[in-house]
Amino acid sequence: MKFRKQGKQILLIAAVFFCAVSIGAPAASAKHKSAPAGPQKIIYIPHDNRPISDKQTAEVVRKLGYQVVVPPDRMLGGREDLGHPDELWSWLDENAKGADAAVISSDAMLYGSLVASRKHSYSEEEVIKRANRFKAFRQEYPKMKLYAFGSIMRTPRNGEASGHEEPAYYRNYGADIFRYTVLRDKEETGGLTRREKKEYDFLSQLIPKHALNDWMGRREKNFAANEELIRLTRDKTFDYFVLGRDDNAPHSQTHMESRHLADAGKDLGKTRFQAMAGIDEIGMLLLTRAVNDMRRDVPFVYTRYNWGHGEFTVPSYSDESIRDSISSAVTAAGGMEVNQAKRADVVLTVNTNPDGKTGEANDLDNDGTPRNGTKYFADIVSEYVGKGYPVAIADIAYANGSDNALMEELKNRGLLFKIRAYAGWNTATNSTGFVIGEGMLAKYMKDDAVDELLITRYLDDWGYQANVRNVIARQLTWLRGDGYYGSLGSKLDAVRYRSEQMLTRFVEDNLPPFKDLEEIHVNFPWNRMFESDIEHHAVRPITDYFHLSAAAEPKSVQDAR
C-alpha cells in the first residue's frame, strides 16, 4: 500500500505540473481530504425526472453524506410535460443559498427538459436570454462551484428509435432525415460519390419542407445556445461545461454539430470543456467531479477490456470507440487514467463482445448461455477481485440491459457483491459513464451503501431491463385494456403487477436474502415499459404497527384517537 500511495503522489505531481504548464488549470492536491463536518450542500438539476437521471443519480452522492437538493418532480420535464424552465430558475434562486456546488442541466434551464430541447417552440432570443441568466447567477454566487451539462440534439436512426420523443413527423420521415444528415456530414468530411449525391438530392425532395425546416430550425437554436454556453465558459461563468452527444452515429447531424462545437471550445482544453458521446450519464459524472473537487482528490482509473476488439469497439448509438468515450468520462468526473491496476482507485472492467458488435438485451442470444468471451471476462473480474482491487463492471455487450450469461457467471462465482460498482443500462456510454462515477465515489462508502447501490442496478439493469421487460412486452397483447409498449394506458396496473411478481421471483433465484428485498414495488413514471422505477424494502410485521409510540404514529392515527 505504501508503494501505491507513493506512486499516486508521483503521478499526481506530474499531472498537476502538466496542467499548470500546458493548460493553465489550477493545481489539485494529491492528498485526500475528508469532507468537513456537517453535510455539504449540492444543488442538482437533472435534465428530466426519469429515475436514472434524477433520484438514482442523486442517491449515489447522498450515500456519502452530502445534502443533494433536487427540484420537485412536477418542475422537471417528463414525457408529456416538457418542463418549466422559468419555474426552475425561480427554484434555483430560492435554494442556492448555502450551496457549495451546483450541477445543472442547461437543457432544463433553457427548454424545460431533454425532450423539450427536441420539441419546444421557443424563439432563439428566448433561449439565449435564459442562457445568459447563468452569468447573473455566477455573479450572485461567485464562490460556488458551478458545473453545467447540455446536449447536442440527437439524430435517431428512424421513427421507432425516436421513442415518440421527436416531433410527430419523425415517425414517418425519421429514417429519411437520418440518412439525409448522414450524407450532409459525409459531404463535409470526405465528399460524396456520384450515387450519394443523387441520393442526397432525392431525399431533399422527398422529405416535406415543413418537417425538415422545423427539425433543422430547432437544431439551429440549440447550436446557437450551445455556442453561447461555451462563450460563458470562456468567461469563467462555469467551472466546467460538458456537451453530450445524444443517440448518434459515426456520420449524422449530431456528429457534424459536435465537431463544430468542439472546435469552438478547443481553446478551453478538457479541464474546462468537453464535447463527448452520451448524455444521460453526465449528471452522474459532474456530481462526481463536484465531490472530487471538494475533497481535492483526483481518482486513478485503470481500464481492462474483454479480449477481441475490446477498446476499439464502436458501440451502437455512438460515433466513437468505447476507449475514447471512457477517456472523456474519466476526465469529466475529475479523474485520471493510469496503466497499472495496482495504482488505481477504480479498476474498470469493460464487458465487450470479442467481435466488436453491440447487441440488444432483448436479442434471442441473451438467454444466459455463455458466449465467446463470457468466461474469459468473468476470469478477469475474478482475478482482480481476488487481488483485492476495487473492481467496477461496465456491462456493454448489450445495449438496454445486462448480459445474462455474464451475470450468471458472476452469481455462480459469488462475485455479485464483491465488486464495488456495476452498470448495464441503456447505451454503452450511459453504462460506462455512470459506473465510472459510482466507482470513483464507492471508495468513500461503507460496504452496506455499496451493496444497496449494486442492488438498485441488479434489479433494474439485470432483473427488469434484460429479463422481465422483454417477457411482459411479449405478453402485452394478452392483457385486457388499451395500451402498448410505448404508452401503457389502461394496461398499466396489469404490467405493474406482473413486473412485481416476476422481479420477486428474480430476487429469489439470483440474489441473497437481503431484508430490504422482501417487498418490491414497480412504477412506470413515463407510462411506458422502456424504463421503470423499482422500490424495495423490508416487510414490517402487522404487530409492529400496534406498538408504535404516539410520537411515531402517523398524524391521522393520532387524530383518530
XYZ file of C-alpha atoms in Angstrom:
561
model
C 0.000 0.000 0.000
C 2.873 2.350 0.728
C 4.219 1.877 -2.819
C 0.733 2.536 -4.234
C 0.367 5.825 -2.352
C 3.845 6.980 -3.348
C 3.153 6.091 -6.973
C -0.089 8.044 -6.897
C 1.627 11.089 -5.442
C 4.308 10.997 -8.144
C 1.711 10.730 -10.925
C -0.405 13.489 -9.435
C 2.567 15.824 -9.166
C 3.368 15.144 -12.815
C -0.268 15.685 -13.792
C -0.518 18.937 -11.887
C 2.695 20.177 -13.480
C 1.396 19.287 -16.927
C -1.937 21.039 -16.326
C -0.258 24.122 -14.894
C 2.245 24.435 -17.732
C 0.264 23.203 -20.720
C -3.298 24.138 -19.848
C -3.095 26.702 -17.133
C -5.502 24.827 -14.829
C -5.228 25.275 -11.049
C -3.190 22.589 -9.332
C -5.078 19.903 -7.387
C -3.655 18.433 -4.214
C -2.708 14.772 -4.377
C -3.566 14.261 -0.739
C -7.088 13.074 0.022
C -9.002 15.367 2.329
C -12.036 14.317 4.286
C -15.225 16.274 3.841
C -15.721 18.927 6.529
C -18.025 18.305 9.478
C -21.683 18.622 8.571
C -23.224 17.752 5.197
C -22.107 19.871 2.293
C -24.912 21.055 0.041
C -25.002 20.327 -3.678
C -27.723 21.648 -5.969
C -28.597 19.141 -8.687
C -30.967 19.942 -11.549
C -31.255 16.916 -13.888
C -32.485 17.118 -17.447
C -35.724 15.241 -16.668
C -37.444 13.204 -13.986
C -36.604 9.683 -15.142
C -35.381 7.677 -12.115
C -31.891 7.115 -13.546
C -31.421 10.793 -14.410
C -32.953 12.054 -11.197
C -33.148 10.132 -7.937
C -30.820 7.205 -8.728
C -28.032 9.623 -9.633
C -28.627 11.819 -6.579
C -28.793 8.765 -4.310
C -25.211 7.759 -5.137
C -23.875 11.057 -3.776
C -26.255 11.045 -0.816
C -24.679 7.748 0.264
C -21.565 9.801 1.048
C -23.473 12.076 3.410
C -23.856 15.060 1.101
C -27.076 17.046 1.004
C -28.149 16.774 -2.629
C -31.053 19.147 -3.293
C -33.185 18.388 -6.369
C -36.252 20.250 -7.684
C -39.640 18.544 -7.213
C -40.706 16.200 -9.988
C -43.536 18.489 -11.059
C -40.962 21.097 -12.169
C -38.796 18.639 -14.053
C -39.650 17.543 -17.558
C -41.305 14.224 -18.193
C -42.578 12.513 -21.273
C -45.703 14.579 -21.796
C -44.893 17.568 -19.576
C -41.889 19.174 -21.261
C -40.789 21.010 -18.116
C -40.874 24.519 -16.694
C -37.645 26.468 -17.270
C -38.788 29.731 -15.665
C -40.010 27.891 -12.559
C -36.675 26.089 -12.369
C -34.821 29.407 -12.429
C -37.005 30.662 -9.564
C -36.416 27.420 -7.647
C -32.662 27.750 -8.182
C -32.678 31.311 -6.848
C -34.600 30.159 -3.765
C -32.424 27.130 -2.990
C -28.906 28.190 -3.982
C -28.070 29.943 -0.727
C -25.560 27.946 1.285
C -24.759 25.531 -1.518
C -21.129 24.548 -2.024
C -21.645 23.372 -5.591
C -24.292 23.102 -8.290
C -24.614 20.616 -11.147
C -27.185 21.925 -13.605
C -28.669 20.723 -16.875
C -28.669 23.583 -19.343
C -31.418 21.780 -21.294
C -33.678 22.015 -18.242
C -32.936 25.705 -17.743
C -33.199 26.701 -21.416
C -36.016 24.478 -22.716
C -37.508 22.668 -19.709
C -36.013 19.216 -20.281
C -34.063 16.987 -22.637
C -37.220 16.027 -24.532
C -38.261 19.686 -24.675
C -34.998 20.533 -26.431
C -36.318 18.431 -29.336
C -39.899 19.717 -29.366
C -40.020 23.275 -27.947
C -41.295 26.311 -29.803
C -39.229 28.984 -28.007
C -37.533 31.621 -30.123
C -33.765 31.780 -30.310
C -33.915 35.097 -28.466
C -35.752 33.479 -25.510
C -33.301 30.603 -25.350
C -30.208 32.823 -25.450
C -31.720 35.107 -22.805
C -32.143 32.142 -20.461
C -28.585 31.011 -21.168
C -27.301 34.385 -20.041
C -29.089 34.059 -16.702
C -26.203 31.780 -15.754
C -23.939 34.823 -15.867
C -26.073 36.711 -13.347
C -26.283 33.593 -11.175
C -22.476 33.314 -11.157
C -22.149 36.962 -10.139
C -24.515 36.391 -7.222
C -22.652 33.252 -6.079
C -19.019 33.811 -7.056
C -17.598 31.184 -4.673
C -19.952 28.359 -5.602
C -18.555 25.605 -7.828
C -20.787 25.654 -10.896
C -20.908 22.720 -13.315
C -23.253 22.586 -16.306
C -24.100 19.983 -18.916
C -26.181 20.186 -22.047
C -26.963 18.131 -25.104
C -26.279 18.316 -28.789
C -29.600 17.239 -30.258
C -29.756 13.592 -31.216
C -30.347 12.080 -34.652
C -32.370 8.862 -34.215
C -31.995 6.328 -36.999
C -35.757 6.104 -37.591
C -39.145 6.885 -36.121
C -39.206 3.783 -33.954
C -35.807 4.636 -32.456
C -37.087 8.099 -31.567
C -39.411 6.619 -28.952
C -42.062 9.257 -29.725
C -39.737 11.899 -28.275
C -39.321 13.752 -31.564
C -41.970 15.793 -33.413
C -44.755 13.635 -34.899
C -43.418 13.821 -38.460
C -40.275 11.958 -37.390
C -42.301 8.761 -37.119
C -42.907 8.898 -40.861
C -39.730 10.524 -42.143
C -37.196 9.755 -39.400
C -35.196 7.229 -41.443
C -35.064 9.623 -44.387
C -33.991 12.557 -42.198
C -31.303 10.423 -40.584
C -29.925 9.350 -43.973
C -30.098 12.927 -45.260
C -27.901 14.103 -42.374
C -25.504 11.185 -42.832
C -24.857 12.421 -46.358
C -24.548 16.077 -45.214
C -21.928 15.080 -42.648
C -20.082 12.843 -45.065
C -20.065 15.554 -47.739
C -18.359 17.924 -45.315
C -15.734 15.450 -44.093
C -14.835 13.458 -47.182
C -17.137 14.192 -50.075
C -19.904 12.127 -51.709
C -19.841 9.638 -54.538
C -21.965 10.305 -57.623
C -24.609 7.867 -56.373
C -24.660 9.502 -52.928
C -25.125 12.938 -54.499
C -28.159 11.640 -56.385
C -29.498 10.102 -53.165
C -28.982 13.384 -51.325
C -30.891 15.318 -53.999
C -33.682 12.714 -53.924
C -34.056 12.948 -50.130
C -34.078 16.734 -50.318
C -37.184 16.456 -52.497
C -38.765 13.536 -50.621
C -38.747 14.952 -47.079
C -41.539 17.547 -46.649
C -40.061 21.046 -46.475
C -42.077 21.998 -43.391
C -40.769 18.952 -41.499
C -37.145 19.456 -42.488
C -37.291 23.197 -41.812
C -38.843 22.623 -38.382
C -36.308 19.958 -37.413
C -33.268 21.841 -38.699
C -34.565 25.170 -37.368
C -34.777 23.829 -33.811
C -31.274 22.441 -34.167
C -30.003 25.856 -35.211
C -31.399 27.324 -31.979
C -29.784 24.539 -29.986
C -26.459 25.084 -31.745
C -26.574 28.845 -31.092
C -27.406 28.262 -27.421
C -24.526 25.812 -27.045
C -22.157 28.310 -28.642
C -23.329 30.876 -26.076
C -22.753 28.422 -23.218
C -19.212 27.798 -24.488
C -18.643 31.557 -24.527
C -19.905 31.776 -20.940
C -17.470 29.004 -20.000
C -14.665 31.034 -21.540
C -15.795 33.987 -19.398
C -15.495 31.768 -16.283
C -19.231 31.506 -15.645
C -18.871 27.727 -15.329
C -16.107 25.823 -13.607
C -16.752 23.017 -16.073
C -19.122 22.567 -19.011
C -19.939 19.383 -20.921
C -21.930 18.926 -24.116
C -23.186 15.400 -24.591
C -23.930 13.835 -27.953
C -27.231 12.068 -27.549
C -28.013 8.991 -29.708
C -25.987 9.373 -32.881
C -23.741 7.583 -35.357
C -20.289 7.978 -36.958
C -21.975 10.125 -39.626
C -25.024 12.170 -38.606
C -26.214 15.707 -37.926
C -25.288 15.227 -34.243
C -21.768 14.193 -35.163
C -21.350 17.160 -37.501
C -22.583 19.716 -34.943
C -20.415 18.205 -32.231
C -17.367 18.591 -34.433
C -18.051 22.305 -34.910
C -18.859 22.933 -31.235
C -15.754 21.088 -30.093
C -13.762 23.329 -32.406
C -15.479 26.415 -30.937
C -14.296 25.451 -27.466
C -10.922 23.922 -28.268
C -9.043 26.812 -26.648
C -10.570 25.904 -23.272
C -8.993 22.464 -23.054
C -10.547 19.395 -21.449
C -10.043 20.825 -17.968
C -12.817 23.357 -18.696
C -14.944 22.000 -21.546
C -15.700 18.766 -23.368
C -17.991 17.613 -26.151
C -18.436 13.890 -25.576
C -20.613 10.927 -26.532
C -23.595 10.212 -24.291
C -25.950 12.365 -22.222
C -27.983 10.551 -19.536
C -24.862 9.690 -17.508
C -23.340 13.176 -17.480
C -25.223 14.296 -14.369
C -23.523 11.425 -12.515
C -20.120 12.358 -13.916
C -20.385 16.019 -12.915
C -21.710 15.244 -9.431
C -18.671 13.001 -9.064
C -16.439 15.830 -10.247
C -18.044 18.161 -7.697
C -17.289 15.700 -4.889
C -13.731 15.122 -6.114
C -13.121 18.872 -6.309
C -14.468 19.418 -2.800
C -12.279 16.617 -1.486
C -9.360 17.787 -3.615
C -8.955 14.293 -4.983
C -8.057 13.024 -8.460
C -9.060 9.333 -8.585
C -6.972 7.000 -10.720
C -8.787 4.662 -13.136
C -7.306 1.574 -14.765
C -9.381 0.058 -17.591
C -9.338 -3.566 -18.728
C -11.386 -4.794 -21.677
C -12.563 -8.214 -22.771
C -10.469 -9.895 -25.449
C -11.080 -9.237 -29.154
C -11.999 -5.743 -30.393
C -12.159 -4.508 -26.812
C -11.252 -0.827 -26.592
C -11.762 -0.346 -30.351
C -15.430 -1.347 -30.164
C -17.739 1.346 -31.579
C -20.996 0.618 -29.730
C -24.448 1.139 -31.162
C -25.836 4.657 -30.546
C -22.303 6.098 -30.580
C -19.946 7.659 -33.088
C -16.612 6.748 -31.496
C -14.651 3.904 -29.906
C -15.556 2.987 -26.349
C -11.951 3.735 -25.372
C -12.418 7.383 -26.348
C -15.759 7.580 -24.540
C -14.277 6.164 -21.344
C -11.337 8.533 -21.509
C -13.702 11.504 -21.814
C -15.853 10.238 -18.936
C -12.859 9.823 -16.614
C -11.782 13.385 -17.392
C -15.299 14.762 -16.894
C -15.523 13.086 -13.480
C -12.248 14.687 -12.412
C -10.151 11.525 -12.600
C -7.068 10.334 -14.415
C -6.302 7.166 -16.352
C -3.356 5.011 -15.278
C -1.769 1.985 -16.906
C -1.396 -0.263 -13.856
C -4.170 -1.755 -11.740
C -2.139 -1.525 -8.533
C -2.133 2.286 -8.788
C -5.869 2.580 -9.402
C -8.700 3.737 -7.179
C -11.051 2.035 -9.657
C -10.291 -0.997 -11.799
C -12.847 -0.602 -14.579
C -13.559 -3.884 -16.371
C -15.491 -3.485 -19.624
C -17.595 -6.364 -20.931
C -17.426 -6.013 -24.713
C -18.148 -8.716 -27.299
C -14.983 -10.094 -28.929
C -16.399 -9.338 -32.400
C -16.838 -5.650 -31.527
C -20.598 -5.668 -32.030
C -23.167 -4.417 -29.529
C -26.416 -6.346 -29.338
C -29.737 -5.511 -27.701
C -30.656 -7.017 -24.343
C -33.845 -8.450 -25.862
C -31.875 -10.373 -28.528
C -32.580 -14.116 -28.546
C -28.962 -14.973 -27.796
C -29.100 -13.096 -24.466
C -30.589 -16.175 -22.820
C -27.895 -16.808 -20.222
C -25.923 -19.284 -22.313
C -22.169 -18.492 -22.194
C -20.916 -16.927 -25.415
C -17.498 -16.338 -26.859
C -15.670 -14.251 -24.246
C -18.064 -14.742 -21.314
C -15.891 -16.969 -19.149
C -12.740 -15.069 -20.126
C -14.219 -11.800 -18.902
C -15.515 -13.400 -15.705
C -11.960 -14.682 -15.139
C -10.676 -11.098 -15.436
C -13.148 -9.883 -12.806
C -12.365 -12.837 -10.538
C -8.624 -12.210 -10.802
C -8.823 -8.529 -9.856
C -11.303 -9.162 -7.032
C -9.015 -11.905 -5.731
C -6.148 -9.438 -5.579
C -8.228 -7.057 -3.507
C -8.640 -4.372 -6.161
C -11.780 -2.157 -6.197
C -13.490 -3.539 -9.302
C -16.270 -1.862 -11.299
C -18.036 -3.518 -14.233
C -19.316 -1.703 -17.311
C -21.562 -4.326 -18.904
C -21.924 -3.160 -22.522
C -22.044 -6.368 -24.558
C -25.717 -5.500 -24.991
C -27.463 -2.149 -25.029
C -30.519 -1.574 -22.836
C -29.863 -4.299 -20.291
C -27.411 -6.724 -18.735
C -25.556 -9.617 -20.327
C -27.408 -12.580 -18.773
C -24.551 -15.003 -19.411
C -22.092 -12.752 -17.587
C -24.450 -12.224 -14.666
C -24.904 -15.996 -14.306
C -21.120 -16.399 -14.184
C -20.761 -13.660 -11.569
C -23.558 -15.202 -9.486
C -22.132 -18.718 -9.679
C -18.673 -17.472 -8.702
C -20.003 -15.454 -5.775
C -18.801 -12.154 -7.250
C -22.020 -10.110 -7.366
C -21.322 -8.365 -4.067
C -17.538 -8.470 -4.154
C -17.306 -5.767 -6.803
C -17.742 -2.061 -5.991
C -19.918 -0.815 -8.841
C -21.901 -2.127 -11.810
C -23.948 -0.694 -14.685
C -25.579 -2.259 -17.724
C -28.435 0.080 -18.603
C -29.331 1.865 -21.823
C -26.422 2.765 -24.167
C -22.785 1.789 -23.737
C -21.756 5.349 -22.900
C -24.575 5.615 -20.347
C -23.310 2.496 -18.585
C -19.594 3.278 -18.705
C -20.073 6.872 -17.599
C -22.399 6.022 -14.725
C -20.208 3.222 -13.385
C -17.076 5.390 -13.605
C -18.730 7.987 -11.381
C -20.178 5.459 -8.964
C -16.908 3.519 -8.902
C -14.888 6.622 -8.009
C -17.255 7.519 -5.166
C -17.535 3.962 -3.805
C -14.164 4.265 -2.073
C -15.756 6.741 0.351
C -18.742 4.473 1.101
C -19.418 1.819 3.671
C -19.951 -1.686 2.328
C -23.682 -1.594 3.084
C -24.066 1.529 0.932
C -22.149 -0.096 -1.920
C -24.389 -3.175 -1.692
C -27.528 -1.034 -1.777
C -26.384 0.674 -4.975
C -25.493 -2.687 -6.522
C -28.974 -3.980 -5.677
C -30.519 -0.992 -7.480
C -28.583 -1.772 -10.640
C -29.168 -5.533 -10.451
C -32.924 -5.080 -10.063
C -33.108 -2.518 -12.863
C -30.449 -3.470 -15.428
C -30.420 -7.232 -14.940
C -33.798 -8.150 -13.484
C -36.100 -5.720 -15.255
C -34.380 -4.483 -18.402
C -32.739 -7.709 -19.572
C -35.489 -10.118 -18.489
C -38.819 -9.005 -17.034
C -39.386 -6.215 -19.555
C -38.873 -8.499 -22.541
C -41.203 -11.217 -21.258
C -44.034 -8.826 -20.412
C -43.595 -6.944 -23.696
C -44.401 -10.207 -25.486
C -47.471 -10.711 -23.266
C -48.953 -7.246 -23.739
C -51.466 -8.339 -26.375
C -52.913 -10.850 -23.912
C -53.699 -8.208 -21.310
C -57.069 -6.522 -21.172
C -57.390 -2.842 -21.913
C -55.874 -0.374 -24.317
C -52.170 0.306 -24.433
C -48.885 -0.770 -25.890
C -45.175 -0.838 -25.026
C -44.662 2.892 -25.562
C -47.889 4.013 -23.885
C -49.328 1.550 -21.376
C -52.712 3.231 -20.906
C -55.224 1.036 -19.080
C -52.802 -1.903 -19.100
C -50.577 -0.085 -16.610
C -51.819 -1.841 -13.471
C -51.537 -5.302 -15.026
C -47.983 -4.587 -16.231
C -47.045 -3.247 -12.809
C -48.444 -6.331 -11.044
C -46.696 -8.774 -13.394
C -43.415 -6.861 -13.079
C -43.556 -7.018 -9.288
C -44.306 -10.740 -9.299
C -41.549 -11.543 -11.778
C -38.973 -9.389 -10.016
C -39.820 -11.088 -6.731
C -39.064 -14.442 -8.348
C -35.911 -12.977 -9.898
C -34.686 -11.942 -6.444
C -35.424 -15.391 -5.001
C -33.463 -17.060 -7.796
C -30.496 -14.725 -8.075
C -29.817 -12.501 -5.046
C -29.003 -13.148 -1.387
C -31.932 -12.913 1.082
C -31.484 -9.237 1.949
C -34.192 -7.979 4.312
C -34.760 -4.921 2.121
C -35.777 -7.125 -0.814
C -38.800 -8.670 0.874
C -41.274 -6.357 -0.826
C -40.848 -4.896 -4.320
C -42.913 -2.207 -5.998
C -42.615 -1.189 -9.658
C -43.852 2.042 -11.203
C -43.664 3.404 -14.739
C -43.316 7.187 -14.393
C -43.261 7.781 -18.147
C -46.207 5.434 -18.764
C -44.110 3.154 -20.950
C -42.119 -0.025 -20.441
C -38.737 1.316 -21.514
C -37.814 2.489 -18.002
C -39.135 1.539 -14.572
C -38.948 2.883 -11.042
C -38.270 -0.036 -8.688
C -38.678 0.409 -4.942
C -37.845 -2.273 -2.377
C -37.992 -2.518 1.383
C -38.426 -4.937 4.258
C -41.892 -6.147 5.154
C -42.939 -4.811 8.540
C -44.942 -7.318 10.602
C -48.507 -6.188 11.249
C -47.905 -6.254 15.028
C -45.256 -3.534 14.603
C -47.957 -1.010 13.775
C -49.684 -1.589 17.118
C -46.526 -0.926 19.136
C -45.656 2.478 17.708
C -45.273 5.244 20.250
C -47.775 8.060 19.914
C -44.997 10.366 18.710
C -44.111 7.929 15.920
C -47.668 7.277 14.762
C -48.977 8.843 11.577
C -50.836 12.059 12.229
C -54.074 10.505 11.037
C -53.842 7.784 13.740
C -53.348 10.345 16.491
C -56.260 12.372 15.138
C -58.459 9.280 15.136
C -57.972 8.926 18.895
